[in-house]
Amino acid sequence: MLRRACSYEMIEGLGEDSIVIHQGEALALNICSEGILLLMDQVPQVQQLIEIHTANSKKSHILTLFEVCWTRQIQYPFRFPAAPPLYGGQEVRL
């Protein structure tokens, strides 16, 4: 999948003990079996868990959990007032 708007939640903990610490909108540049590239409005910490919510073509929603592997600040002038962080994440399989 290339360039798709999505919503996300930064979470702490897993399962019943998880809490949402931030919610926002992002732009997924690439989601594949190896991970994700995401432009977002907050800078996540490495190892931060992020739930990504996307819609597929059948109008159902898909939720995927990723762990942040790295972040970079980039110059991206579209829709963001400041340079948004780019992050690379790896899917967490439970």
C-alpha positions as a Python dict, from the first residue, in 0.01 Angstrom:
ca = {
    (1, 'M'): (0, 0, 0),
    (2, 'L'): (132, 344, -89),
    (3, 'R'): (32, 687, 49),
    (4, 'R'): (-282, 635, 252),
    (5, 'A'): (-428, 858, 520),
    (6, 'C'): (-476, 680, 850),
    (7, 'S'): (-540, 750, 1214),
    (8, 'Y'): (-311, 628, 1489),
    (9, 'E'): (-286, 588, 1864),
    (10, 'M'): (39, 584, 2059),
    (11, 'I'): (-7, 332, 2337),
    (12, 'E'): (174, 212, 2644),
    (13, 'G'): (138, -147, 2756),
    (14, 'L'): (-46, -434, 2591),
    (15, 'G'): (-383, -598, 2642),
    (16, 'E'): (-602, -484, 2930),
    (17, 'D'): (-319, -275, 3076),
    (18, 'S'): (-273, -63, 2762),
    (19, 'I'): (-346, 311, 2765),
    (20, 'V'): (-364, 560, 2480),
    (21, 'I'): (-118, 847, 2532),
    (22, 'H'): (-178, 1030, 2201),
    (23, 'Q'): (-415, 1012, 1903),
    (24, 'G'): (-369, 1170, 1562),
    (25, 'E'): (-385, 1154, 1185),
    (26, 'A'): (-95, 1047, 969),
    (27, 'L'): (6, 962, 616),
    (28, 'A'): (126, 608, 557),
    (29, 'L'): (383, 619, 279),
    (30, 'N'): (432, 246, 261),
    (31, 'I'): (293, -52, 451),
    (32, 'C'): (431, -394, 368),
    (33, 'S'): (507, -722, 538),
    (34, 'E'): (840, -583, 666),
    (35, 'G'): (698, -267, 826),
    (36, 'I'): (567, 84, 768),
    (37, 'L'): (686, 436, 682),
    (38, 'L'): (462, 699, 838),
    (39, 'L'): (447, 1081, 841),
    (40, 'M'): (286, 1198, 1164),
    (41, 'D'): (234, 1505, 1380),
    (42, 'Q'): (414, 1373, 1690),
    (43, 'V'): (765, 1239, 1737),
    (44, 'P'): (741, 886, 1879),
    (45, 'Q'): (1016, 731, 2085),
    (46, 'V'): (1204, 429, 1954),
    (47, 'Q'): (1022, 115, 2078),
    (48, 'Q'): (696, 314, 2115),
    (49, 'L'): (390, 104, 2027),
    (50, 'I'): (155, 257, 1771),
    (51, 'E'): (-182, 126, 1657),
    (52, 'I'): (-250, 217, 1296),
    (53, 'H'): (-613, 230, 1181),
    (54, 'T'): (-670, 207, 804),
    (55, 'A'): (-975, 136, 587),
    (56, 'N'): (-957, -122, 313),
    (57, 'S'): (-1149, -115, -13),
    (58, 'K'): (-1446, -303, 136),
    (59, 'K'): (-1515, -21, 386),
    (60, 'S'): (-1403, -226, 685),
    (61, 'H'): (-1129, -107, 917),
    (62, 'I'): (-796, -274, 979),
    (63, 'L'): (-599, -221, 1301),
    (64, 'T'): (-230, -309, 1309),
    (65, 'L'): (18, -269, 1594),
    (66, 'F'): (370, -144, 1514),
    (67, 'E'): (684, -82, 1720),
    (68, 'V'): (887, 226, 1626),
    (69, 'C'): (1233, 130, 1498),
    (70, 'W'): (1360, 480, 1403),
    (71, 'T'): (1247, 840, 1352),
    (72, 'R'): (1374, 1122, 1129),
    (73, 'Q'): (1273, 1486, 1094),
    (74, 'I'): (1220, 1566, 725),
    (75, 'Q'): (1122, 1864, 512),
    (76, 'Y'): (769, 1805, 385),
    (77, 'P'): (579, 2125, 299),
    (78, 'F'): (236, 1976, 229),
    (79, 'R'): (-42, 1992, 493),
    (80, 'F'): (196, 2027, 786),
    (81, 'P'): (294, 2366, 933),
    (82, 'A'): (629, 2230, 1053),
    (83, 'A'): (851, 1950, 927),
    (84, 'P'): (678, 1631, 1041),
    (85, 'P'): (865, 1333, 1176),
    (86, 'L'): (902, 1028, 955),
    (87, 'Y'): (908, 701, 1139),
    (88, 'G'): (988, 345, 1043),
    (89, 'G'): (814, 71, 1232),
    (90, 'Q'): (798, -303, 1243),
    (91, 'E'): (471, -492, 1288),
    (92, 'V'): (421, -646, 1632),
    (93, 'R'): (281, -996, 1608),
    (94, 'L'): (88, -1105, 1915),
}
